[in-house]
Amino acid sequence: MKTLPSTPTHDGQTCFDTGGDGIDLEADCASGHERTLWFPKLNGLPFQWLMFNWQKNGHGPTHVFDKPHFDLHFFIQDFSARNQIRTGSCNLVINCDDDATAKKPVPAPYAPVGWGLPGAAGRMGNHIIDPNAAPANGGAFTQAFAYGTWNGHISFWEPVVNRDWVVSEKPASACQPIPQTPQVELTGYYPETMCTRYGSGGEMTFTFEKFVKRTAPAGAKAPVWSSKSTAESAVRHQH
């Protein structure tokens, strides 16, 4: 907490040279400072890996996530498929074709009802939140939850935690329920609660807890992560 990187704002992993004059780490990038954590291959765990982001200046939408915060992307989508989500000139430096793929609606019953915004990002996919929950509804930004989507599927689960709230409040244990989708596409153990804890030594822990087994309905198909455009790009790259 005392040595979080501040300059430059972004580490250069998710950028696009919008003006054709070289990458500007302040103007041409998203994702802040990024770290990857690999999870053990536990039977029934749908999450494969974590993309942890420190956003010194926050990001859009304004008055929602525009404060310094941590993004914790617990990915169901595999790492190689995520890497095919290209950067570009749309939204948060995402390729415009991939922006459209990321925003394909997740069909019922696998979608959270009524969710939308804030938008898609390169090397991530789309993000959707509950517009009736804080901070999107004008309530205080402490910790919030978003779902990630790609090509009509839920691709990651994401707690978003306000850094200043953690530092000022030092919550010993701040937990909140995770809004669940009506159904899941993959049978496995899913968390019902997310928690932030500030330890006596100044360390923080972010956790998913209270895992319960959820069974995909009969006939549910496993997610197809690659779109036609990204698959063709990958083939061209391999050749």
Short mmCIF file of C-alpha atoms in Angstrom, two decimals:
data_model
loop_
_atom_site.label_atom_id
_atom_site.label_comp_id
_atom_site.label_asym_id
_atom_site.label_seq_id
_atom_site.Cartn_x
_atom_site.Cartn_y
_atom_site.Cartn_z
CA MET A 1 0.00 0.00 0.00
CA LYS A 2 2.93 2.35 0.65
CA THR A 3 4.76 1.56 -2.60
CA LEU A 4 1.97 1.43 -5.19
CA PRO A 5 3.30 2.68 -8.56
CA SER A 6 2.16 6.19 -9.43
CA THR A 7 4.23 7.26 -12.45
CA PRO A 8 3.46 6.43 -15.18
CA THR A 9 -0.25 5.81 -14.68
CA HIS A 10 -0.14 2.67 -16.86
CA ASP A 11 2.53 0.00 -17.25
CA GLY A 12 2.12 -0.26 -21.02
CA GLN A 13 0.54 -3.72 -21.26
CA THR A 14 -2.78 -2.50 -22.72
CA CYS A 15 -2.11 0.34 -25.15
CA PHE A 16 -2.89 1.51 -28.68
CA ASP A 17 -1.06 4.20 -30.62
CA THR A 18 -4.13 6.29 -31.40
CA GLY A 19 -2.32 9.23 -32.97
CA GLY A 20 0.33 7.24 -34.80
CA ASP A 21 3.05 9.15 -32.97
CA GLY A 22 4.17 6.51 -30.50
CA ILE A 23 2.62 5.15 -27.32
CA ASP A 24 1.81 7.75 -24.66
CA LEU A 25 1.54 5.85 -21.36
CA GLU A 26 -0.91 8.44 -20.04
CA ALA A 27 -3.17 8.97 -23.07
CA ASP A 28 -3.00 5.74 -25.10
CA CYS A 29 -3.31 3.06 -22.43
CA ALA A 30 -5.75 1.37 -20.07
CA SER A 31 -5.49 -1.29 -17.32
CA GLY A 32 -3.21 0.67 -14.99
CA HIS A 33 -0.52 -1.54 -13.47
CA GLU A 34 -1.23 -5.22 -13.95
CA ARG A 35 -0.19 -8.44 -12.23
CA THR A 36 -1.23 -12.03 -13.02
CA LEU A 37 -1.94 -14.72 -10.44
CA TRP A 38 -2.42 -18.36 -11.47
CA PHE A 39 -4.84 -20.54 -9.54
CA PRO A 40 -4.30 -24.23 -8.77
CA LYS A 41 -6.34 -26.55 -10.97
CA LEU A 42 -8.90 -27.53 -8.38
CA ASN A 43 -11.72 -29.83 -9.41
CA GLY A 44 -14.87 -27.80 -9.99
CA LEU A 45 -13.22 -24.36 -9.76
CA PRO A 46 -14.44 -22.31 -12.75
CA PHE A 47 -11.82 -19.57 -12.30
CA GLN A 48 -8.51 -20.22 -14.02
CA TRP A 49 -6.45 -17.13 -13.22
CA LEU A 50 -6.58 -13.58 -11.86
CA MET A 51 -5.69 -10.32 -13.57
CA PHE A 52 -5.06 -7.82 -10.76
CA ASN A 53 -5.02 -4.14 -11.75
CA TRP A 54 -4.05 -1.04 -9.78
CA GLN A 55 -5.71 2.04 -11.29
CA LYS A 56 -4.08 5.13 -9.77
CA ASN A 57 -6.49 7.57 -11.41
CA GLY A 58 -9.43 5.21 -11.73
CA HIS A 59 -11.28 5.06 -15.05
CA GLY A 60 -14.72 5.73 -16.49
CA PRO A 61 -17.57 6.10 -16.14
CA THR A 62 -17.20 9.48 -14.41
CA HIS A 63 -18.50 9.51 -10.82
CA VAL A 64 -18.57 5.71 -10.79
CA PHE A 65 -15.06 4.22 -10.95
CA ASP A 66 -13.01 7.41 -11.38
CA LYS A 67 -11.21 7.10 -8.03
CA PRO A 68 -7.98 5.18 -7.26
CA HIS A 69 -8.95 1.53 -7.02
CA PHE A 70 -8.11 -2.12 -7.48
CA ASP A 71 -9.72 -4.32 -10.16
CA LEU A 72 -9.65 -8.07 -9.57
CA HIS A 73 -10.59 -9.98 -12.73
CA PHE A 74 -11.24 -13.62 -11.80
CA PHE A 75 -11.21 -15.14 -15.28
CA ILE A 76 -13.28 -18.12 -16.42
CA GLN A 77 -12.03 -17.44 -19.94
CA ASP A 78 -8.70 -19.15 -20.57
CA PHE A 79 -5.54 -17.07 -20.81
CA SER A 80 -4.81 -17.74 -24.48
CA ALA A 81 -8.31 -16.71 -25.57
CA ARG A 82 -8.06 -13.55 -23.47
CA ASN A 83 -4.80 -12.70 -25.24
CA GLN A 84 -6.65 -12.64 -28.57
CA ILE A 85 -8.75 -9.64 -27.47
CA ARG A 86 -6.91 -6.94 -29.37
CA THR A 87 -6.24 -3.33 -28.48
CA GLY A 88 -7.51 -0.64 -30.84
CA SER A 89 -9.15 2.75 -31.20
CA CYS A 90 -12.57 1.99 -29.67
CA ASN A 91 -13.68 2.40 -26.06
CA LEU A 92 -10.83 1.61 -23.60
CA VAL A 93 -8.24 1.00 -26.34
CA ILE A 94 -10.00 -2.06 -27.75
CA ASN A 95 -10.14 -3.16 -31.41
CA CYS A 96 -13.50 -2.03 -32.80
CA ASP A 97 -14.49 -5.48 -34.12
CA ASP A 98 -13.54 -7.00 -30.76
CA ASP A 99 -15.49 -4.27 -29.00
CA ALA A 100 -18.62 -5.48 -30.81
CA THR A 101 -17.82 -9.11 -29.96
CA ALA A 102 -17.27 -8.25 -26.30
CA LYS A 103 -20.64 -6.50 -26.13
CA LYS A 104 -22.70 -9.31 -27.60
CA PRO A 105 -25.55 -9.76 -25.10
CA VAL A 106 -25.33 -12.73 -22.77
CA PRO A 107 -28.57 -14.65 -23.30
CA ALA A 108 -30.95 -15.58 -20.51
CA PRO A 109 -30.76 -17.38 -18.19
CA TYR A 110 -26.99 -16.80 -17.93
CA ALA A 111 -27.11 -12.98 -17.73
CA PRO A 112 -27.66 -10.81 -14.65
CA VAL A 113 -31.02 -9.14 -15.17
CA GLY A 114 -30.93 -5.42 -15.95
CA TRP A 115 -27.14 -4.99 -15.93
CA GLY A 116 -25.22 -2.77 -18.36
CA LEU A 117 -22.34 -0.27 -18.70
CA PRO A 118 -19.48 0.64 -18.21
CA GLY A 119 -17.84 -0.71 -21.41
CA ALA A 120 -15.25 -2.90 -23.10
CA ALA A 121 -11.46 -2.86 -22.81
CA GLY A 122 -8.61 -4.41 -24.75
CA ARG A 123 -7.15 -7.62 -23.30
CA MET A 124 -10.21 -7.90 -21.03
CA GLY A 125 -13.59 -7.80 -22.73
CA ASN A 126 -16.79 -6.04 -21.74
CA HIS A 127 -17.73 -5.03 -18.19
CA ILE A 128 -21.31 -4.83 -16.93
CA ILE A 129 -22.59 -3.56 -13.58
CA ASP A 130 -25.88 -3.14 -11.75
CA PRO A 131 -27.04 0.45 -12.49
CA ASN A 132 -29.19 0.37 -9.35
CA ALA A 133 -26.31 -0.43 -6.98
CA ALA A 134 -23.53 1.78 -5.63
CA PRO A 135 -21.56 3.47 -7.01
CA ALA A 136 -23.51 3.54 -10.31
CA ASN A 137 -26.66 4.77 -8.51
CA GLY A 138 -24.81 7.69 -6.89
CA GLY A 139 -23.99 5.84 -3.68
CA ALA A 140 -20.55 5.80 -2.11
CA PHE A 141 -17.81 3.86 -3.91
CA THR A 142 -16.40 1.41 -1.37
CA GLN A 143 -16.35 -1.97 -3.08
CA ALA A 144 -18.49 -3.07 -6.00
CA PHE A 145 -18.93 -6.02 -8.31
CA ALA A 146 -18.90 -6.36 -12.11
CA TYR A 147 -19.30 -9.22 -14.54
CA GLY A 148 -17.11 -9.51 -17.61
CA THR A 149 -18.50 -10.69 -20.94
CA TRP A 150 -17.05 -11.91 -24.21
CA ASN A 151 -18.88 -13.22 -27.29
CA GLY A 152 -22.15 -13.71 -25.42
CA HIS A 153 -20.71 -15.43 -22.32
CA ILE A 154 -19.74 -14.45 -18.78
CA SER A 155 -15.94 -14.43 -18.98
CA PHE A 156 -14.86 -13.11 -15.57
CA TRP A 157 -16.11 -12.04 -12.14
CA GLU A 158 -14.68 -8.76 -10.84
CA PRO A 159 -14.59 -7.10 -7.43
CA VAL A 160 -13.66 -3.41 -7.64
CA VAL A 161 -12.25 -1.89 -4.42
CA ASN A 162 -11.70 1.79 -3.65
CA ARG A 163 -8.14 2.25 -2.35
CA ASP A 164 -8.94 5.41 -0.34
CA TRP A 165 -11.85 3.69 1.39
CA VAL A 166 -9.59 0.82 2.48
CA VAL A 167 -6.92 3.21 3.79
CA SER A 168 -9.34 5.48 5.65
CA GLU A 169 -11.73 2.85 7.03
CA LYS A 170 -9.27 -0.04 7.51
CA PRO A 171 -12.13 -2.55 7.51
CA ALA A 172 -11.37 -5.60 9.64
CA SER A 173 -13.89 -7.54 7.59
CA ALA A 174 -16.10 -5.93 4.96
CA CYS A 175 -18.14 -8.54 3.10
CA GLN A 176 -21.06 -8.28 0.71
CA PRO A 177 -23.13 -10.74 -1.31
CA ILE A 178 -22.29 -11.30 -4.95
CA PRO A 179 -25.34 -10.91 -7.24
CA GLN A 180 -25.81 -14.26 -8.96
CA THR A 181 -26.94 -14.99 -12.49
CA PRO A 182 -30.08 -17.19 -12.73
CA GLN A 183 -28.02 -20.06 -14.23
CA VAL A 184 -24.39 -20.86 -15.00
CA GLU A 185 -23.01 -22.34 -18.20
CA LEU A 186 -20.36 -24.44 -16.46
CA THR A 187 -21.04 -26.72 -13.52
CA GLY A 188 -18.77 -25.86 -10.63
CA TYR A 189 -18.31 -24.12 -7.29
CA TYR A 190 -19.12 -20.40 -7.31
CA PRO A 191 -18.73 -17.84 -4.50
CA GLU A 192 -21.69 -16.10 -2.92
CA THR A 193 -19.67 -13.50 -1.01
CA MET A 194 -16.75 -11.13 -1.66
CA CYS A 195 -14.71 -9.63 1.18
CA THR A 196 -12.05 -7.00 1.81
CA ARG A 197 -9.97 -7.15 4.97
CA TYR A 198 -7.32 -4.79 6.28
CA GLY A 199 -4.84 -6.56 8.55
CA SER A 200 -3.13 -5.19 11.66
CA GLY A 201 0.15 -5.02 9.74
CA GLY A 202 -1.35 -2.97 6.92
CA GLU A 203 -1.80 -5.87 4.52
CA MET A 204 -5.00 -6.32 2.54
CA THR A 205 -6.77 -9.46 1.46
CA PHE A 206 -9.46 -9.72 -1.20
CA THR A 207 -11.41 -12.98 -1.13
CA PHE A 208 -14.24 -14.91 -2.66
CA GLU A 209 -16.02 -16.97 0.00
CA LYS A 210 -18.99 -19.25 0.67
CA PHE A 211 -18.60 -21.33 -2.48
CA VAL A 212 -21.61 -23.41 -3.47
CA LYS A 213 -21.95 -25.92 -6.26
CA ARG A 214 -24.09 -24.76 -9.16
CA THR A 215 -25.12 -27.12 -11.93
CA ALA A 216 -25.48 -26.02 -15.53
CA PRO A 217 -28.89 -26.83 -17.01
CA ALA A 218 -29.25 -29.79 -19.33
CA GLY A 219 -28.24 -28.83 -22.84
CA ALA A 220 -26.02 -25.92 -21.78
CA LYS A 221 -23.08 -25.52 -24.14
CA ALA A 222 -19.58 -24.70 -22.98
CA PRO A 223 -18.55 -21.12 -23.81
CA VAL A 224 -17.03 -20.47 -27.23
CA TRP A 225 -14.54 -17.71 -26.49
CA SER A 226 -13.07 -16.93 -29.89
CA SER A 227 -14.90 -14.80 -32.42
CA LYS A 228 -14.37 -15.23 -36.18
CA SER A 229 -12.15 -12.15 -36.32
CA THR A 230 -9.89 -13.10 -33.41
CA ALA A 231 -9.64 -16.71 -34.57
CA GLU A 232 -8.58 -15.61 -38.04
CA SER A 233 -6.05 -13.21 -36.52
CA ALA A 234 -4.57 -16.02 -34.45
CA VAL A 235 -4.27 -18.27 -37.53
CA ARG A 236 -2.55 -15.53 -39.52
CA HIS A 237 -0.15 -14.94 -36.66
CA GLN A 238 0.69 -18.64 -36.39
CA HIS A 239 1.41 -18.84 -40.15
#
